[in-house]
CSV table of C-alpha atoms in Angstrom, one decimal:
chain,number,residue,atom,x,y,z
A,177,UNK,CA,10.5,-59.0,76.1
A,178,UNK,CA,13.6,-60.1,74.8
A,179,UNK,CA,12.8,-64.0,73.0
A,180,UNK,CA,14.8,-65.8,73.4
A,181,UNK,CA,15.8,-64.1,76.6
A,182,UNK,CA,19.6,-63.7,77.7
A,183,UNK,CA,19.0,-62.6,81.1
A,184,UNK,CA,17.2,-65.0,83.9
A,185,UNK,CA,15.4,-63.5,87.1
A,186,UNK,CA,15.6,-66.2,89.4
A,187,UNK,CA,13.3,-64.5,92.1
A,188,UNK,CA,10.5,-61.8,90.8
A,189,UNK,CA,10.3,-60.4,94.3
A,190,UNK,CA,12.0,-57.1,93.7
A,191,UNK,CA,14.9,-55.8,95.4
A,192,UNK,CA,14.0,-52.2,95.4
A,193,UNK,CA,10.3,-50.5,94.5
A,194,UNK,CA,9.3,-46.9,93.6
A,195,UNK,CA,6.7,-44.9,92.3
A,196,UNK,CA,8.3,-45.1,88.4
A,197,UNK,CA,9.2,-48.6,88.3
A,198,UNK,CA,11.1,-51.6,90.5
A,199,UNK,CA,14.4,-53.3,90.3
A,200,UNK,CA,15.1,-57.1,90.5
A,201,UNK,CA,18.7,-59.3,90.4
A,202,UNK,CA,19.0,-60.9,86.9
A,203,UNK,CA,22.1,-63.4,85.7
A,204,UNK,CA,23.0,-62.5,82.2
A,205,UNK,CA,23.4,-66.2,80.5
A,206,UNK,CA,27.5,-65.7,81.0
A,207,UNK,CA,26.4,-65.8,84.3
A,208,UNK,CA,27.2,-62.4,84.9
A,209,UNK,CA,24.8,-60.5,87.7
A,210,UNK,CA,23.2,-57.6,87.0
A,211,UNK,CA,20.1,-55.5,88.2
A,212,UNK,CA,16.7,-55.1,85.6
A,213,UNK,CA,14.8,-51.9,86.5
A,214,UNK,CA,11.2,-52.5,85.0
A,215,UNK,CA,9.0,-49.0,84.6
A,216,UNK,CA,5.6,-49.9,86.0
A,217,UNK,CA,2.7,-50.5,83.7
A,218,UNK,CA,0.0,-47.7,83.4
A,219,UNK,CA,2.6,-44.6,85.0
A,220,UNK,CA,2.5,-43.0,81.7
A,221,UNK,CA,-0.9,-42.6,81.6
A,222,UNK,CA,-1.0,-41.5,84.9
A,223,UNK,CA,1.8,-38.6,84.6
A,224,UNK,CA,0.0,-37.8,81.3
A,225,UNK,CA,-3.1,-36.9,83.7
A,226,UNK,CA,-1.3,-35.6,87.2
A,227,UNK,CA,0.1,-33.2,84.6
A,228,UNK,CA,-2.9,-32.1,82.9
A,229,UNK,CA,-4.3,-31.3,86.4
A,230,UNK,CA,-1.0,-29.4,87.1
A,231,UNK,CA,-1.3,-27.5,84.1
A,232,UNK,CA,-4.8,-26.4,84.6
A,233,UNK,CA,-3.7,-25.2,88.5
A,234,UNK,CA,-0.9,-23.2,87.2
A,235,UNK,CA,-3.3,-21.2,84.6
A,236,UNK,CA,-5.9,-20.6,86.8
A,237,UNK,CA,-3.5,-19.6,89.6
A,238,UNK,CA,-1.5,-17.0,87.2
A,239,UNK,CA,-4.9,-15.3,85.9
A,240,UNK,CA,-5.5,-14.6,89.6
A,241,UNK,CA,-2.5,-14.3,91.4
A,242,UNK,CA,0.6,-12.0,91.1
A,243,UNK,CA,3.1,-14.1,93.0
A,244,UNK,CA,1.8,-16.8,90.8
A,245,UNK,CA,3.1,-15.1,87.9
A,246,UNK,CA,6.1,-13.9,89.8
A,247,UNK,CA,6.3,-17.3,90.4
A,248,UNK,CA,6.3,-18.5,86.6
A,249,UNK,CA,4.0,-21.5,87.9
A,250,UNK,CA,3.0,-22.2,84.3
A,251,UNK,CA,6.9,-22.2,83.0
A,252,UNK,CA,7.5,-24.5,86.7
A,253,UNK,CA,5.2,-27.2,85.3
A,254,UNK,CA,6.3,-27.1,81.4
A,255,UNK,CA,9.9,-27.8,83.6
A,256,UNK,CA,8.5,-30.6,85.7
A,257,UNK,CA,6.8,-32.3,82.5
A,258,UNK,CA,10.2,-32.7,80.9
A,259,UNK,CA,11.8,-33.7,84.1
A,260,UNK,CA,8.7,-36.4,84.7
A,261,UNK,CA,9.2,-37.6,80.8
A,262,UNK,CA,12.8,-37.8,81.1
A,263,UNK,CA,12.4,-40.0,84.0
A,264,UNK,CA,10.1,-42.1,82.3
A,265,UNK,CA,12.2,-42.9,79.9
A,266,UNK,CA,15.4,-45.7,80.8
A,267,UNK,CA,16.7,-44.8,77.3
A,268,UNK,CA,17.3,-41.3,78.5
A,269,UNK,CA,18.5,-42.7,82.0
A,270,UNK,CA,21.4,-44.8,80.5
A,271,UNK,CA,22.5,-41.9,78.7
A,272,UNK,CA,22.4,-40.1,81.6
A,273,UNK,CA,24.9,-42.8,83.7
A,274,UNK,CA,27.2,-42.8,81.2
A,275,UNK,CA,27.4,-38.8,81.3
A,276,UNK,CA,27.7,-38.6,84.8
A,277,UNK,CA,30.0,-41.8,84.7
A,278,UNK,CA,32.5,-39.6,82.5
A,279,UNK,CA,32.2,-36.5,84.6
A,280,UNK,CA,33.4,-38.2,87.8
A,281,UNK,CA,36.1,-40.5,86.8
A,282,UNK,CA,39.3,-38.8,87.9
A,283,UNK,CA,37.3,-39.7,91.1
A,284,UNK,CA,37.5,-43.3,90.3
A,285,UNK,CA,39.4,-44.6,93.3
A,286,UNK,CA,36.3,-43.5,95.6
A,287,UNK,CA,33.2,-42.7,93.4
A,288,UNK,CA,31.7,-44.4,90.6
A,289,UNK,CA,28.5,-45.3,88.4
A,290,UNK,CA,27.3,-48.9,88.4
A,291,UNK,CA,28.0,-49.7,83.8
A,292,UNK,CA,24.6,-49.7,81.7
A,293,UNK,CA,24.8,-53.6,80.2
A,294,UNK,CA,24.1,-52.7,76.8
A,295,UNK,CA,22.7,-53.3,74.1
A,296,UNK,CA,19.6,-54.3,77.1
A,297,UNK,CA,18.0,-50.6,76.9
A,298,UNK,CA,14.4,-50.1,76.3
A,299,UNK,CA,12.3,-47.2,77.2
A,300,UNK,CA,10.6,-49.7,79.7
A,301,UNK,CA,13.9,-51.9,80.9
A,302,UNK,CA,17.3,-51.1,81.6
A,303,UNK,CA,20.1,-53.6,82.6
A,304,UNK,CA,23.3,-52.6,84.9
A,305,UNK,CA,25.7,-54.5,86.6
A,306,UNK,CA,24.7,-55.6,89.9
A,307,UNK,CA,26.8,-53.6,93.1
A,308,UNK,CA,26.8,-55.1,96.6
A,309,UNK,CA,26.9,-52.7,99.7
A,310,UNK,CA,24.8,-51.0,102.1
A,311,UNK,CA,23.2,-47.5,102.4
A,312,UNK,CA,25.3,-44.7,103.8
A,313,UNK,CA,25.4,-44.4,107.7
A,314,UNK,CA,24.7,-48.6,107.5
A,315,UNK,CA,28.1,-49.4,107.7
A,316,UNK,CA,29.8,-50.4,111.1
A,317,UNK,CA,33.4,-51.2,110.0
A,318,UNK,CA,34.1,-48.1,107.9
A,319,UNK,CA,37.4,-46.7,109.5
A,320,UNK,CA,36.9,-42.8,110.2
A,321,UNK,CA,39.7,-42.1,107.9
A,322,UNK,CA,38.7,-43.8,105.1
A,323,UNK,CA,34.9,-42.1,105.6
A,324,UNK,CA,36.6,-38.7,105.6
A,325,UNK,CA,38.7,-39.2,102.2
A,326,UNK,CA,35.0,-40.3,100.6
A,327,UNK,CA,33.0,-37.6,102.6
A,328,UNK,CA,36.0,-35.4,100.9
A,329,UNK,CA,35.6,-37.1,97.0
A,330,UNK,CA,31.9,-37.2,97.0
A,331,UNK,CA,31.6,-33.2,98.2
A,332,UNK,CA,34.8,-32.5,95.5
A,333,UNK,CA,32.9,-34.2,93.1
A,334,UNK,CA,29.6,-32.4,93.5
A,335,UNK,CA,30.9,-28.9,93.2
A,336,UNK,CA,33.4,-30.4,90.0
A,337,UNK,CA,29.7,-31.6,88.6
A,338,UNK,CA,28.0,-28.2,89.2
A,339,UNK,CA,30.5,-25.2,88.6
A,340,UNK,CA,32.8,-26.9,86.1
A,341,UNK,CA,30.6,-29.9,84.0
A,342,UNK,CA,27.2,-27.7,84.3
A,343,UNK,CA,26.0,-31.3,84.6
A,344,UNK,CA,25.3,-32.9,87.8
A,345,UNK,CA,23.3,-36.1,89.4
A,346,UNK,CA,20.2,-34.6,90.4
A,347,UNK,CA,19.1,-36.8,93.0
A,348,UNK,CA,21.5,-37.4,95.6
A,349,UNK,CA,19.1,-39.1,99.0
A,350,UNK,CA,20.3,-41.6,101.1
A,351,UNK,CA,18.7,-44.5,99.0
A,352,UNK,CA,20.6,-43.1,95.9
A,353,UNK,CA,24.1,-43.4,97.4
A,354,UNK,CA,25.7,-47.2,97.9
A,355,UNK,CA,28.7,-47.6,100.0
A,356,UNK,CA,30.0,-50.7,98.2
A,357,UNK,CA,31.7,-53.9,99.7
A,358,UNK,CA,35.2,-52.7,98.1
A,359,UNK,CA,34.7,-49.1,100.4
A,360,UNK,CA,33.8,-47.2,97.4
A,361,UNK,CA,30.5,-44.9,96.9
A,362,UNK,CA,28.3,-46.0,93.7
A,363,UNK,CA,25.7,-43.5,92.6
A,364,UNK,CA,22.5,-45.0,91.5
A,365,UNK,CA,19.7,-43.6,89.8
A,366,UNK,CA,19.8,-41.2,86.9
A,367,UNK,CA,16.5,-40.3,85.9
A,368,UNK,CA,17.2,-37.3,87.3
A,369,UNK,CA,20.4,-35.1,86.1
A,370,UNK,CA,20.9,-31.3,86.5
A,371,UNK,CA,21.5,-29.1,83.9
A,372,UNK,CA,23.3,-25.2,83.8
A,373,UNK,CA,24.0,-22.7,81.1
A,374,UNK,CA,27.1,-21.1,81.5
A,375,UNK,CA,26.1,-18.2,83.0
A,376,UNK,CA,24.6,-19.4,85.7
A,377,UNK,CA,27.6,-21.9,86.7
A,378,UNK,CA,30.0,-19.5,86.6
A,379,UNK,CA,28.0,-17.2,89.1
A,380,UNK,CA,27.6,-20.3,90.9
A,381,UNK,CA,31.3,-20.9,90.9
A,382,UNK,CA,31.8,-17.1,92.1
A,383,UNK,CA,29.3,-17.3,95.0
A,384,UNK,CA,31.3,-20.5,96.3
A,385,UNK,CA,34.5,-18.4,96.2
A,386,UNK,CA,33.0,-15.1,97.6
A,387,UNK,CA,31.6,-17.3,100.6
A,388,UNK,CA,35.1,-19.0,101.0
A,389,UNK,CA,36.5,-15.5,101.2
A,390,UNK,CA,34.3,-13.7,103.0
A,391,UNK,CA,33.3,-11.1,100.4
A,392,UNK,CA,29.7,-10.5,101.6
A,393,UNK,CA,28.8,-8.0,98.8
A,394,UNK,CA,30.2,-10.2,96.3
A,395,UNK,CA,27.9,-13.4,97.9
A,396,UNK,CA,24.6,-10.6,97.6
A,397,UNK,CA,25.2,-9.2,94.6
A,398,UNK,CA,26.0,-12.9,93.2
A,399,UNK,CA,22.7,-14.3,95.2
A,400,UNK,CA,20.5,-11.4,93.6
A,401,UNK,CA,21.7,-12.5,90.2
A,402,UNK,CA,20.4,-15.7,90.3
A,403,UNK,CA,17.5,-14.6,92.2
A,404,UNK,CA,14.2,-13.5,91.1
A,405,UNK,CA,13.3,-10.0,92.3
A,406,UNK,CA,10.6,-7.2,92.0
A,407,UNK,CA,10.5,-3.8,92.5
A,408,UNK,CA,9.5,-4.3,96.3
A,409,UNK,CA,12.5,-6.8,97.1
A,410,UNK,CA,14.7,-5.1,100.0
A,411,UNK,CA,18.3,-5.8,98.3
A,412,UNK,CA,19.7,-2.8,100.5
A,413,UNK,CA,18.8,-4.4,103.7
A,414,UNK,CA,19.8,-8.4,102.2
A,415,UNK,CA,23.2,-6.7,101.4
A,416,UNK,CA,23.0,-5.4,105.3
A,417,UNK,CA,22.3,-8.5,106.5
A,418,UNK,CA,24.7,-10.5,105.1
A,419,UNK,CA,27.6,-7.9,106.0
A,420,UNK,CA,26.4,-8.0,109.8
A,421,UNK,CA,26.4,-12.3,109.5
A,422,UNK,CA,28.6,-13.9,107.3
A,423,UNK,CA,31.8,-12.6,109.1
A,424,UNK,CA,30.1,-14.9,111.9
A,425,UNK,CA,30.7,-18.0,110.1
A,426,UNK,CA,34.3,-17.5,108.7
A,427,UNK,CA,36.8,-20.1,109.2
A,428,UNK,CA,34.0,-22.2,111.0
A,429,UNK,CA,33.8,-25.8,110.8
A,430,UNK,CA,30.6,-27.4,109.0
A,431,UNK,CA,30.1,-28.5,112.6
A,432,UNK,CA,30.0,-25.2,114.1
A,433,UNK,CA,27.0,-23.1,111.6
């Protein structure tokens, strides 16, 4: 609590609610309006126990199971933990906005991130400005042309984020993507961003450009690298497979596989 306060909440019935926390219009006092996301009381305590159960699942499921350990189950919930405590955290989330704010503004024009209102960060609250619109597929009077070129900027955008940044908004639903009044997209919601080493992006750049060229031993061989395998995997007959089908979908419109 901020005292004395420079933000007002003239209604407290939320605008949005999740699991993590809720979101409620604010007026800053130069009458500016914004959006306060409040983290729930008591959802630390119960991801600090949901992950102790998790925990415990994961070690008794590798001491008994091989595809548990193939699996990595107890290295899956040390990943989730960090994920969870990230999200948690509206400290962490601002940083993440402005990251992903960076990353896509040659996109400006058609994509953007709603601006963090600092210095009104806490690991409980976070302030942004406040973006009018509609979900995506809401939206009557979009012109067909004018969805293409964003359906075009936000797909550009994504692969820019993943095979050149390594660093990507992680959460991408339906409720996480605002067409705005102005006809632009806003991505909310960064509790969640993707991270990838070097390696891995640049395989993942590869595979896009093997698919686009139809280079079906390239896309297995690419696939198997980022894939985990054991001695019994069939890679002979997944590099026959993909021969015999991805010629099929060449040249195809999205439409059309």
């Amino acid at each position: 609590r901020l005292t004395p306060s420079p933000i007002r909440i003239p209604n407290e019935t939320p605008l949005a609610s999740a699991s993590i926390g809720q979101i409620h219009g604010a007026l800053l006092d130069s009458g500016q309006a914004v959006v306060v996301k409040v983290r729930r009381p008591g959802v630390v305590e119960q991801v600090d126990l949901d992950l102790a159960l998790l925990r415990k699942t994961a070690s008794v499921a590798e001491g008994r199971s091989d595809t548990a350990k193939l699996l990595q189950l107890r290295a899956v919930t040390d990943e989730l933990d960090q994920h969870l405590r990230a999200e948690l955290d509206f400290v962490e989330e601002a940083h993440n906005a402005e990251l992903i704010a960076q990353v896509i503004d040659e996109f400006r024009d058609d994509l953007f991130v709603p601006r963090v209102i600092r210095p009104y960060v806490t690991p409980e609250v976070l302030v942004l400005e406040r973006v009018e619109g509609v979900k995506v597929g809401e939206h009557p009077s979009l012109a067909p042309e004018r969805a293409a070129e964003l359906a075009r900027s936000f797909f550009r955008a994504y692969i820019r984020q993943v095979t050149v940044n390594g660093l990507y908004h992680a959460d991408p639903h339906r409720g996480n993507v605002l067409l705005t009044d102005d006809g632009r997209l806003a991505l909310l919601d960064f509790g969640l961003i993707g991270r990838l080493d070097d390696d891995t992006r640049a395989s993942l750049a590869l595979l896009l450009l093997a698919v686009a060229q139809n280079r079906a031993d390239d896309v297995a061989d690419l696939i198997v690298s980022l894939s985990l395998t054991t001695a019994e995997s069939d890679e002979v007959g997944f590099v026959h497979d993909l021969r015999r089908k991805l010629p099929r979908y060449h040249w195809r419109p999205l439409a059309g596989i």
